[in-house]
Short mmCIF file of C-alpha atoms in Angstrom, two decimals:
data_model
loop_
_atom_site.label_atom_id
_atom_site.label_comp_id
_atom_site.label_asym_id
_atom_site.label_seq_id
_atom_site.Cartn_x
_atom_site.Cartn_y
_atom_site.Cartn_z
CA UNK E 1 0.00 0.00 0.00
CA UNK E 2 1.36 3.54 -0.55
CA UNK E 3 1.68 5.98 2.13
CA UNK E 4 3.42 8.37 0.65
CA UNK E 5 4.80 9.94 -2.41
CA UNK E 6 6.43 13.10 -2.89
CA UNK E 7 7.38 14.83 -6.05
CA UNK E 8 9.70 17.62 -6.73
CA UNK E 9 10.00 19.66 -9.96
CA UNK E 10 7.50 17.49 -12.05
CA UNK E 11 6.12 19.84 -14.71
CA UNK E 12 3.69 22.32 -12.54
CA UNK E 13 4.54 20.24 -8.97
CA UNK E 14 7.79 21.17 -6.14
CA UNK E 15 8.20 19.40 -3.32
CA UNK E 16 4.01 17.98 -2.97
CA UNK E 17 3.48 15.07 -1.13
CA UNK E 18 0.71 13.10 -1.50
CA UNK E 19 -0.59 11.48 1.44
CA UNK E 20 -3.24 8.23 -0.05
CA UNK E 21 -5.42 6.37 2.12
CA UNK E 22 -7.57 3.76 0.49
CA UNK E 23 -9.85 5.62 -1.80
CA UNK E 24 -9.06 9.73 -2.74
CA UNK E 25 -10.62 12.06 -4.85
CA UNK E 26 -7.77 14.87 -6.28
CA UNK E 27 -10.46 18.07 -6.29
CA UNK E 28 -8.99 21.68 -7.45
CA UNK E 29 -9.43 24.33 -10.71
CA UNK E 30 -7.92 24.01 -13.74
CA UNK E 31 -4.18 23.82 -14.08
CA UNK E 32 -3.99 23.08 -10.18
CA UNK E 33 -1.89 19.67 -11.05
CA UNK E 34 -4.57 17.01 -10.38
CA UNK E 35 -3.64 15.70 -13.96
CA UNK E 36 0.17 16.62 -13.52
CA UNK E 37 0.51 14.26 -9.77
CA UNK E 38 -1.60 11.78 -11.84
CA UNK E 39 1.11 11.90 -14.65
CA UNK E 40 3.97 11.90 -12.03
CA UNK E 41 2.33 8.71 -10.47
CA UNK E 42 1.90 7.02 -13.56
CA UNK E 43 5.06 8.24 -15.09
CA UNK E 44 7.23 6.61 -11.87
CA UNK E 45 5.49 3.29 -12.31
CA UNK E 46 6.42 2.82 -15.85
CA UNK E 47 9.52 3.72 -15.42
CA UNK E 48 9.97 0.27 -13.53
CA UNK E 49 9.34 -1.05 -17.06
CA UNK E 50 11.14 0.45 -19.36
CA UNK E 51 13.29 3.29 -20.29
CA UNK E 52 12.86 6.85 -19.35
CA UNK E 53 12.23 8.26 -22.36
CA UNK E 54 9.31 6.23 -23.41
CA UNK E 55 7.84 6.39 -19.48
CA UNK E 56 8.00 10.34 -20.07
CA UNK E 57 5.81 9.99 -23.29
CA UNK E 58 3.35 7.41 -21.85
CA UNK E 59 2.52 9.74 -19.23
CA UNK E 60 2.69 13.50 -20.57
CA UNK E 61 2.88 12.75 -24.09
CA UNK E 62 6.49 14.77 -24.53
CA UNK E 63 9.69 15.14 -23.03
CA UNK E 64 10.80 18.81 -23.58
CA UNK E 65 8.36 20.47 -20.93
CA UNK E 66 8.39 17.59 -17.97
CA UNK E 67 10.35 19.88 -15.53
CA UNK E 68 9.48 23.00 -13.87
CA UNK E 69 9.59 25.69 -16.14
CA UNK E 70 10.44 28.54 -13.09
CA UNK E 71 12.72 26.22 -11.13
CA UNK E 72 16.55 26.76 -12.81
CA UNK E 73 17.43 23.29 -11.40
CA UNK E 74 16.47 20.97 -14.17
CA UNK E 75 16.57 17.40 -11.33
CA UNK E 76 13.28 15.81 -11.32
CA UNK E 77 13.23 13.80 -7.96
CA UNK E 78 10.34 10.76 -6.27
CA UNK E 79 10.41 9.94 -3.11
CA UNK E 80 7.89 6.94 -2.38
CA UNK E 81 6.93 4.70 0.65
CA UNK E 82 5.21 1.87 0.57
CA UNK E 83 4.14 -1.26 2.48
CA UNK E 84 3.75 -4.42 1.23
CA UNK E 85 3.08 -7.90 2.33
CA UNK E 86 5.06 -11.31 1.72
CA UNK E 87 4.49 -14.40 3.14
CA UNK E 88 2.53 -12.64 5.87
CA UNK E 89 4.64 -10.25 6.95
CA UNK E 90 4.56 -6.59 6.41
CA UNK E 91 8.04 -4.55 4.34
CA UNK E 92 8.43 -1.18 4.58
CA UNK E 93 9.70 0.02 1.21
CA UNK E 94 11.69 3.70 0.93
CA UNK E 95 12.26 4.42 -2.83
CA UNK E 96 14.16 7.52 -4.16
CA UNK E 97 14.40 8.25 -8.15
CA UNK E 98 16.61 11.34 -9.22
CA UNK E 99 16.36 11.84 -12.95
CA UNK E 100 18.84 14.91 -14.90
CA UNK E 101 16.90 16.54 -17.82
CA UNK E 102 19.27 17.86 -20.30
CA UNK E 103 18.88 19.52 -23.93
CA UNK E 104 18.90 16.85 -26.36
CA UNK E 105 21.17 16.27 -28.89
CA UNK E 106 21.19 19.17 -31.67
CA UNK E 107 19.20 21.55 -29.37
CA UNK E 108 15.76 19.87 -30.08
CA UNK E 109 14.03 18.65 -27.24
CA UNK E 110 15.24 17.15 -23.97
CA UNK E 111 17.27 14.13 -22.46
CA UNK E 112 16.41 12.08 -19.59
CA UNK E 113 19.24 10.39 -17.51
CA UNK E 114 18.98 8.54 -14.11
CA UNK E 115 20.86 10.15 -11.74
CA UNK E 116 20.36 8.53 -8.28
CA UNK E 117 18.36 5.88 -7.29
CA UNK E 118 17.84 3.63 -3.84
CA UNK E 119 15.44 1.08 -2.51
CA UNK E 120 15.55 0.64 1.06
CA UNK E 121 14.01 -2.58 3.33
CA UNK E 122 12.59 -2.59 6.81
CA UNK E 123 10.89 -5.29 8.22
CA UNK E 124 11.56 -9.16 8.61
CA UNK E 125 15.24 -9.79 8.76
CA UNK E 126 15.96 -5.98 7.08
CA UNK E 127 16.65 -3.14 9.21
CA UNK E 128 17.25 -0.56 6.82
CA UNK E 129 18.92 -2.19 4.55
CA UNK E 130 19.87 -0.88 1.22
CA UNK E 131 18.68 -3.27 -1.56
CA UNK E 132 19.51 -1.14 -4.54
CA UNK E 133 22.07 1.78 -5.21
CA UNK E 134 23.06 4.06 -7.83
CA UNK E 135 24.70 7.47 -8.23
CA UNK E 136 25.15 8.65 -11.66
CA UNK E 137 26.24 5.16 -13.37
CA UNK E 138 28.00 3.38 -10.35
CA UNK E 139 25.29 0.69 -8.66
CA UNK E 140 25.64 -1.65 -5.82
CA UNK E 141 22.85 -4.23 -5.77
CA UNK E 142 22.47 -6.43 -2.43
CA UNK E 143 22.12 -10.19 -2.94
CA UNK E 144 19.44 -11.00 -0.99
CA UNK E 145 19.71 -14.59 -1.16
CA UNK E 146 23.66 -14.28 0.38
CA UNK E 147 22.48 -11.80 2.75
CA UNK E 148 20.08 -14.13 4.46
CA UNK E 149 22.21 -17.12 4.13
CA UNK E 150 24.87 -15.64 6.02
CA UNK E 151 23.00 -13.87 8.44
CA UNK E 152 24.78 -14.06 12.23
CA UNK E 153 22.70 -15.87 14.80
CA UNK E 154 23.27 -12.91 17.06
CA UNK E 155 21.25 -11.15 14.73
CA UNK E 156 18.42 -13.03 14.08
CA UNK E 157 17.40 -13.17 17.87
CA UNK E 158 14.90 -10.39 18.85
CA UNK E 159 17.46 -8.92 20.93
CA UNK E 160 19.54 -8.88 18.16
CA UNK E 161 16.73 -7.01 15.95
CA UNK E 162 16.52 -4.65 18.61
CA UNK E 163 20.30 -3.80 19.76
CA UNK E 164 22.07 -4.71 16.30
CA UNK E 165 20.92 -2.46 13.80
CA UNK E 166 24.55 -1.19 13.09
CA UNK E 167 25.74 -4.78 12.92
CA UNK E 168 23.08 -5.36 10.45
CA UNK E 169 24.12 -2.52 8.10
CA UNK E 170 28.08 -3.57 8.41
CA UNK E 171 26.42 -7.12 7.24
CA UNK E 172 24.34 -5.77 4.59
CA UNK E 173 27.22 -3.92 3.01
CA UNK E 174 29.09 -7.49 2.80
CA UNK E 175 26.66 -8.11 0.08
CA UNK E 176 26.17 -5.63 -2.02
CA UNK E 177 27.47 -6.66 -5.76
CA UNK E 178 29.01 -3.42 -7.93
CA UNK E 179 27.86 -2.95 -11.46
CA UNK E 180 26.88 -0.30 -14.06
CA UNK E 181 23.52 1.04 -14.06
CA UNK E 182 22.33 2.56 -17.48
CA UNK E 183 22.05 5.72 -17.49
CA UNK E 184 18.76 6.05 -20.07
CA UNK E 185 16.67 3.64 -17.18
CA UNK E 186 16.33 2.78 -13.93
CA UNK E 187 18.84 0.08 -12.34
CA UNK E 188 14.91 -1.49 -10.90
CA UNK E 189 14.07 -2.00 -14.73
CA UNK E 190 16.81 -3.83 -15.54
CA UNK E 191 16.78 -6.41 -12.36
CA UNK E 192 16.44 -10.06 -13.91
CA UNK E 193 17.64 -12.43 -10.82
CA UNK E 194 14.17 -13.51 -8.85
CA UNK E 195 16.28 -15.28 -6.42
CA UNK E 196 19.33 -12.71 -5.42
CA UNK E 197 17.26 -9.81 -5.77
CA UNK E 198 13.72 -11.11 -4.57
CA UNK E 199 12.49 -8.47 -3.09
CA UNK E 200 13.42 -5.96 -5.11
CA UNK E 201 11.56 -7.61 -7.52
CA UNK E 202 8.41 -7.45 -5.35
CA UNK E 203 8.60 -3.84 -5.22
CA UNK E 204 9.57 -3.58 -9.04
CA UNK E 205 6.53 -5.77 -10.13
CA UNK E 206 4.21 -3.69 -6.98
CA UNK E 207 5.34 -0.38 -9.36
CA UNK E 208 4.09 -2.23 -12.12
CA UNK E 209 0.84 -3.24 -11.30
CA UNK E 210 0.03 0.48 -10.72
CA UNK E 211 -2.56 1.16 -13.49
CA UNK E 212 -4.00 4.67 -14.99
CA UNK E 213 -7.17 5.57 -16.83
CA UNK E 214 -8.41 8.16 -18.75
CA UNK E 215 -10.94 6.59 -21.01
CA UNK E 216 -11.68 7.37 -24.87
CA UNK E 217 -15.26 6.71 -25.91
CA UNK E 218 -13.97 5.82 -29.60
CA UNK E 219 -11.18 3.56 -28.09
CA UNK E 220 -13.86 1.70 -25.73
CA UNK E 221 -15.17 0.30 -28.68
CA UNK E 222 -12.38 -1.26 -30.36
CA UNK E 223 -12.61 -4.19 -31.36
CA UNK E 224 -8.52 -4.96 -31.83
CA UNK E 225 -6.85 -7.18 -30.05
CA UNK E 226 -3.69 -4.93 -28.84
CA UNK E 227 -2.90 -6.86 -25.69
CA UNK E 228 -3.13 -10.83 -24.41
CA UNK E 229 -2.34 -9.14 -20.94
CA UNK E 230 -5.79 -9.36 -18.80
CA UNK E 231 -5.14 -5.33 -17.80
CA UNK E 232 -7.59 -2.72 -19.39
CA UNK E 233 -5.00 -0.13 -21.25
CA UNK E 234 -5.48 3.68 -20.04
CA UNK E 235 -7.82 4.71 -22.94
CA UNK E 236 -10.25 1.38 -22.94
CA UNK E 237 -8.87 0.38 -26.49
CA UNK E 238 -8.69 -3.43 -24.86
CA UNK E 239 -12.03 -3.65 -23.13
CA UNK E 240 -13.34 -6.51 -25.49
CA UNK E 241 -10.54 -8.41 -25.05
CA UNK E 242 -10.06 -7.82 -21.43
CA UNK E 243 -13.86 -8.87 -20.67
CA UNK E 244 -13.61 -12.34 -23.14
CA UNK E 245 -11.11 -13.13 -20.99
CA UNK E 246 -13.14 -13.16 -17.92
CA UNK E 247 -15.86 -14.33 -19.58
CA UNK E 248 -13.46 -17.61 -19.72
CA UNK E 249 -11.90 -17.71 -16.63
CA UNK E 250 -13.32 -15.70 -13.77
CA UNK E 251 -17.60 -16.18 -14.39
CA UNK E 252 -18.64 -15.47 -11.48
CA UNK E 253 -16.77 -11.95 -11.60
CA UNK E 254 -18.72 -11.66 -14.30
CA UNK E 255 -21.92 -12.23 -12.92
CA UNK E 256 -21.64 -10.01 -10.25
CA UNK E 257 -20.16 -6.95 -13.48
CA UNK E 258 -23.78 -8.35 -14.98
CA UNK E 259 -25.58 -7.50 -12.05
CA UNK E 260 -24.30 -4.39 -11.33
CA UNK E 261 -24.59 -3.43 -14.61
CA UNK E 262 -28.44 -3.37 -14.79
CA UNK E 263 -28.25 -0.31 -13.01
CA UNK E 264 -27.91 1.20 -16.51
CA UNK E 265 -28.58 -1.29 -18.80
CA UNK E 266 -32.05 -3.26 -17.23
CA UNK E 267 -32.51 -5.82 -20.10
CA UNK E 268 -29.19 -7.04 -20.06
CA UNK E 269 -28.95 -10.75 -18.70
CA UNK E 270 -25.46 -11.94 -20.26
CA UNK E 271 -22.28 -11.02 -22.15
CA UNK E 272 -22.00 -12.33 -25.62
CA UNK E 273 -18.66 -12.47 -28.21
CA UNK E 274 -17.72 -13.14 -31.33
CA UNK E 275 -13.79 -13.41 -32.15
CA UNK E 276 -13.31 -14.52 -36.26
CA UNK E 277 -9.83 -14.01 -36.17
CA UNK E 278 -7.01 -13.72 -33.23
CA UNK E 279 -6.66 -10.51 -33.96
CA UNK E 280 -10.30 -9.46 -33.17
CA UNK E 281 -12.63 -9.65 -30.06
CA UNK E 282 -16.28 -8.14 -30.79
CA UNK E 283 -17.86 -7.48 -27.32
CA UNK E 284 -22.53 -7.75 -26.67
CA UNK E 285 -24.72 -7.16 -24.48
CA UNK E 286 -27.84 -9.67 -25.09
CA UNK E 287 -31.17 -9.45 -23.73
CA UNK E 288 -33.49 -12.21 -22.58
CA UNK E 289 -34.80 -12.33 -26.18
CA UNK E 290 -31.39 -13.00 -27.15
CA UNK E 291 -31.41 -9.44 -29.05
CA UNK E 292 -27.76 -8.96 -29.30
CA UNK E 293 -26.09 -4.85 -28.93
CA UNK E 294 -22.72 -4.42 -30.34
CA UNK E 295 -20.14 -1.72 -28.42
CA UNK E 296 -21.17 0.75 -31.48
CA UNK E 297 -24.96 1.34 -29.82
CA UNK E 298 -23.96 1.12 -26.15
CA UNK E 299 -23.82 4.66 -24.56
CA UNK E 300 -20.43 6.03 -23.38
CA UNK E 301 -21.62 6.12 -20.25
CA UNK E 302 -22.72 2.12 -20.28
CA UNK E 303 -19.54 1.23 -21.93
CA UNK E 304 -17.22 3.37 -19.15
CA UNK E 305 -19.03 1.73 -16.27
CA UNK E 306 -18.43 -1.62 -17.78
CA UNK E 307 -14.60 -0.50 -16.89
CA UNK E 308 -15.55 0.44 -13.30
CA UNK E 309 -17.66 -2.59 -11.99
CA UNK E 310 -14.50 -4.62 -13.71
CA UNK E 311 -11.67 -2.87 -11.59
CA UNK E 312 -14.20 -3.16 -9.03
CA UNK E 313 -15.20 -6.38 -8.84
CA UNK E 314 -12.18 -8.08 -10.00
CA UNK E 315 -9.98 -6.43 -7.85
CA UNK E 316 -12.36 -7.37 -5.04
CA UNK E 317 -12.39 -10.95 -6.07
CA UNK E 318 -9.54 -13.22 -4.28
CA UNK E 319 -8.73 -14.93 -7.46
CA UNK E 320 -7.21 -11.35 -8.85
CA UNK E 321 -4.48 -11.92 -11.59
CA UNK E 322 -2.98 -8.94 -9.09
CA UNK E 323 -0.23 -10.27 -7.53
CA UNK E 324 -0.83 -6.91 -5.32
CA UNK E 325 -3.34 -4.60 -4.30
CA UNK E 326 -2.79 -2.13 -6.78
CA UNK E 327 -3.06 1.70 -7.28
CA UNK E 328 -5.52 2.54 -9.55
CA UNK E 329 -5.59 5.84 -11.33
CA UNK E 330 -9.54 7.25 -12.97
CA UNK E 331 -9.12 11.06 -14.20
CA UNK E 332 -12.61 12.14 -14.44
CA UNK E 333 -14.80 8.86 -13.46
CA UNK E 334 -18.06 10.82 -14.19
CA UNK E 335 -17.99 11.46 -17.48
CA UNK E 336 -21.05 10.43 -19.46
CA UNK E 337 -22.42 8.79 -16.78
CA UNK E 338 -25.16 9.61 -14.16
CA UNK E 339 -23.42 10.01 -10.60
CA UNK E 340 -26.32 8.26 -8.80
CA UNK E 341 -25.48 5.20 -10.90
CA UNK E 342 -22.08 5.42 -9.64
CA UNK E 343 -22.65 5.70 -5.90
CA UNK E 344 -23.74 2.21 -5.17
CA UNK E 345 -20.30 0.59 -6.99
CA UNK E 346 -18.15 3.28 -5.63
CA UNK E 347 -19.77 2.18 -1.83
CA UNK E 348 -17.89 -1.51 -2.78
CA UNK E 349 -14.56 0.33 -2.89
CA UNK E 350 -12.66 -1.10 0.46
CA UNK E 351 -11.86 2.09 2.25
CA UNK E 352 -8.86 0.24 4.12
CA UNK E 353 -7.29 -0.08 0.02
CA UNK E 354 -6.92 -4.04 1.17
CA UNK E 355 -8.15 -4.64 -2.70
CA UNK E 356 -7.08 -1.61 -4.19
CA UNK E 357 -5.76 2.42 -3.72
CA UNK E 358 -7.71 4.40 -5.14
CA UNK E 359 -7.64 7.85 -6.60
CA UNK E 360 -10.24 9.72 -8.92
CA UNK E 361 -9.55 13.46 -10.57
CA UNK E 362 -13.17 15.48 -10.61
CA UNK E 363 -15.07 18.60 -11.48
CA UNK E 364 -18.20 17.72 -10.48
CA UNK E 365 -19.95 18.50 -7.18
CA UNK E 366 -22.14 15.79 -7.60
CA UNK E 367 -19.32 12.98 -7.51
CA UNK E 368 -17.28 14.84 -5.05
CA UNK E 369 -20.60 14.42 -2.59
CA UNK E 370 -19.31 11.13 -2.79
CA UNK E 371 -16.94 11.34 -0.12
CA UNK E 372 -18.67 12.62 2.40
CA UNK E 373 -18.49 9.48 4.45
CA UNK E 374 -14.62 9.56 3.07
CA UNK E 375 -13.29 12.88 3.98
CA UNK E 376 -9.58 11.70 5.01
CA UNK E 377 -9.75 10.93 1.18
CA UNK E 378 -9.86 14.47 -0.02
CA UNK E 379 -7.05 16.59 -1.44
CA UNK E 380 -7.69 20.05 -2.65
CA UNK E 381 -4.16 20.90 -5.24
CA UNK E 382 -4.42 24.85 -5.26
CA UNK E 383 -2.70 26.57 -8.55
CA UNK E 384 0.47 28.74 -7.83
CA UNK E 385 3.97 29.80 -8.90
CA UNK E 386 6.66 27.89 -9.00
CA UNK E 387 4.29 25.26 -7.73
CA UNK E 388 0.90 24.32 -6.75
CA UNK E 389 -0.32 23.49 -3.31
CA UNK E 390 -1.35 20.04 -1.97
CA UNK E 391 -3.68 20.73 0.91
CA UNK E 392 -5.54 18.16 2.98
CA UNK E 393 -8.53 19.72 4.61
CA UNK E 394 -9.42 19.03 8.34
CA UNK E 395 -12.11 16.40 8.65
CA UNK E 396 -13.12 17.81 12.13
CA UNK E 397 -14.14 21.66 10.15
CA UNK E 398 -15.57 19.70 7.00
CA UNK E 399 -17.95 17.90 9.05
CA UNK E 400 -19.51 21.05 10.87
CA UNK E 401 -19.54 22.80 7.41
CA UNK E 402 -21.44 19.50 6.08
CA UNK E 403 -24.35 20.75 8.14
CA UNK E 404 -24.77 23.94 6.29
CA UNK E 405 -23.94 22.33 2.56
CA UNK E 406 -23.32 19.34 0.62
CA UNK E 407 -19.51 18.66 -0.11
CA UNK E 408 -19.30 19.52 -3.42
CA UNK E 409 -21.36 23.14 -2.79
CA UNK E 410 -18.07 23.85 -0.64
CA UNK E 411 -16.00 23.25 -3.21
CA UNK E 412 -17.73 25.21 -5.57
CA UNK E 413 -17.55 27.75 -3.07
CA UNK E 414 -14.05 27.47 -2.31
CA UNK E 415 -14.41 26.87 1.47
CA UNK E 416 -12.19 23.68 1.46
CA UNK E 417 -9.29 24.95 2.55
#
């Protein structure tokens, strides 16, 4: 689960930290960085994949503008912690990315270059213990595997936990194998031993299973197959494919997406497909009469909430193909769709984030009612120069304003913060 996750000189963002519980609505004006911490989230977790350079134009499209433009030092920096579980026992995970942005070659655009990186353990037999290292292109990477081998007795005690921590470091320092890091990616990316470096790999693939949506009505009704991964893309452009898939392995998830989605569609009593070539999935909604409705005549709003009750319910479901409880990204849930439709789905969301983080981007007063019963959740970002404002408003004073008006009035009315 993430606790935290600050950002520093990401596009319109300088030194914000972002404080999630289990589900958060991101509330401000325009240009107050709701999309821009979105991008920097999703931007981080891809770079766990792949190089920098292609994270930077998954997640704001170009390269040229992703620093501050009114802050003369051009370092991008993350600082994340997280806590995750293995083998029933909680890690505490600290994470720090420092990324260089330099003029490209020839003057024309900009170059991205890891700087500094480190992943740091605590919990188990790992009292803050470096797992990972770089600065500039010198990396030390611990071998976990050696390092738990060779552990001391002394320190495995309780005791030991307790009065050794220094020993522990001097150990953990013993095995901690030099290499070169490349400079275009993160040393994380590039891990490839599951058994020296298993934990860093947990955190690596929990960065990975982070997903972000901002939905494309035109995309939602593709029929392509452009993934065999069972993960809806950002824009939808999988959704047929995604939901054949369950339709063959996870039914009653299904079911229950059925169900839910009567709500909208009352006539609906199954999903129905038609794939004539591998390349192809062609998504229906079929009525008792077995009258069949192709993506091209469902509503934007039916074919978006089919994407809800799936992250939903499937993330709910303890036979998730999530290997974690992810973080899940929506920028503006809402649209096309009636928020009283949404509010009974939204009320399955685990507050604790045991299935599932959640955060949602929105304009509307009428979804950001919604968290009334959620207020810890909210985060007003406030517009300013060099940087907007992250501001978490008192629970205690929102819920003696709540008397006078509805949530989303005091928004409007700018008496969140």
């Amino acid at each position: 689960m993430l606790k935290s996750f600050r950002i520093s000189n990401f596009r319109n963002l300088v030194n914000v930290e972002f404080r999630p519980v289990g589900s958060n609505l991101l509330i401000g004006p325009n240009n107050a960085g709701k999309t821009s911490l979105c991008s920097a989230l999703r931007f981080l977790s891809l770079t766990a994949s792949g190089d920098l350079e292609a994270a930077a134009q998954n997640a704001v499209g170009e390269t040229w503008n992703i620093a501050n433009a009114y802050v003369s030092d051009r370092t991008l920096q993350f600082d994340l912690w997280a806590t995750l579980e293995d083998g029933g026992q909680s890690l505490d995970f600290e994470y720090t990315l420092q990324i260089a942005v330099a003029k490209g070659t020839g003057g024309f655009g900009v170059s991205l270059r890891a700087r500094k990186e480190r992943l740091v353990l605590t919990g188990g037999e790992f009292a803050k213990t470096v797992l990972l290292e770089c600065d500039n292109e010198l990396a030390q990477v611990l071998n976990e595997e050696q390092y738990l081998q060779l552990l001391p007795p002394a320190l495995v005690s309780i005791a030991g936990r307790q009065l050794s921590q220094e020993a522990r470091l001097q150990h953990g320092t013993r095995h901690l194998a030099k290499t070169i890091s490349p400079s275009d990616a993160t040393m994380l990316s590039r891990l490839y031993d599951l058994q020296a470096n298993r934990l860093s790999h947990l955190f690596k693939r929990y960065l990975q299973s982070w997903m972000y949506f901002n939905l494309n009505p035109h995309a939602l009704r593709s029929h392509r197959v452009v993934s065999e991964k069972p993960i809806i893309y950002p824009d939808g452009s999988n959704l047929s494919k995604v939901m054949f898939t369950l339709h063959n392995e996870r039914q009653r998830v299904e079911k229950r997406i059925i169900e839910s989605l009567k709500s909208i569609e009352p006539k609906v009593e199954l999903l129905s497909f038609t794939s004539p070539d591998p390349q192809s999935v062609y998504l229906f909604l079929e009525d008792p009469e077995q009258n069949r409705f192709g993506t091209q005549s469902m509503s934007d709003g039916t074919l978006r909430y089919l994407v809800f009750a799936y992250l939903v319910y499937s993330l709910s479901d303890g036979k998730s193909a999530m290997p974690f409880a992810p973080l899940v990204i929506v920028e503006e849930p809402e649209d096309g769709l009636y928020v009283g439709q949404l509010k009974p789905l939204f009320e399955k969301i685990d507050a604790s984030g045991a299935n599932g983080q959640f955060v949602f981007t929105s304009h509307s007063p009428y979804f950001i009612d919604l968290w009334e019963k959620n207020l810890q959740g909210v985060h007003l970002l406030k517009p300013g120069k060099p940087s907007s404002v992250l501001v978490q408003p008192d629970p205690v004073k929102l819920e003696a304003l709540l008397n006078e008006m509805p949530l989303g009035e005091l928004h409007f009315r700018e008496m969140l913060s």
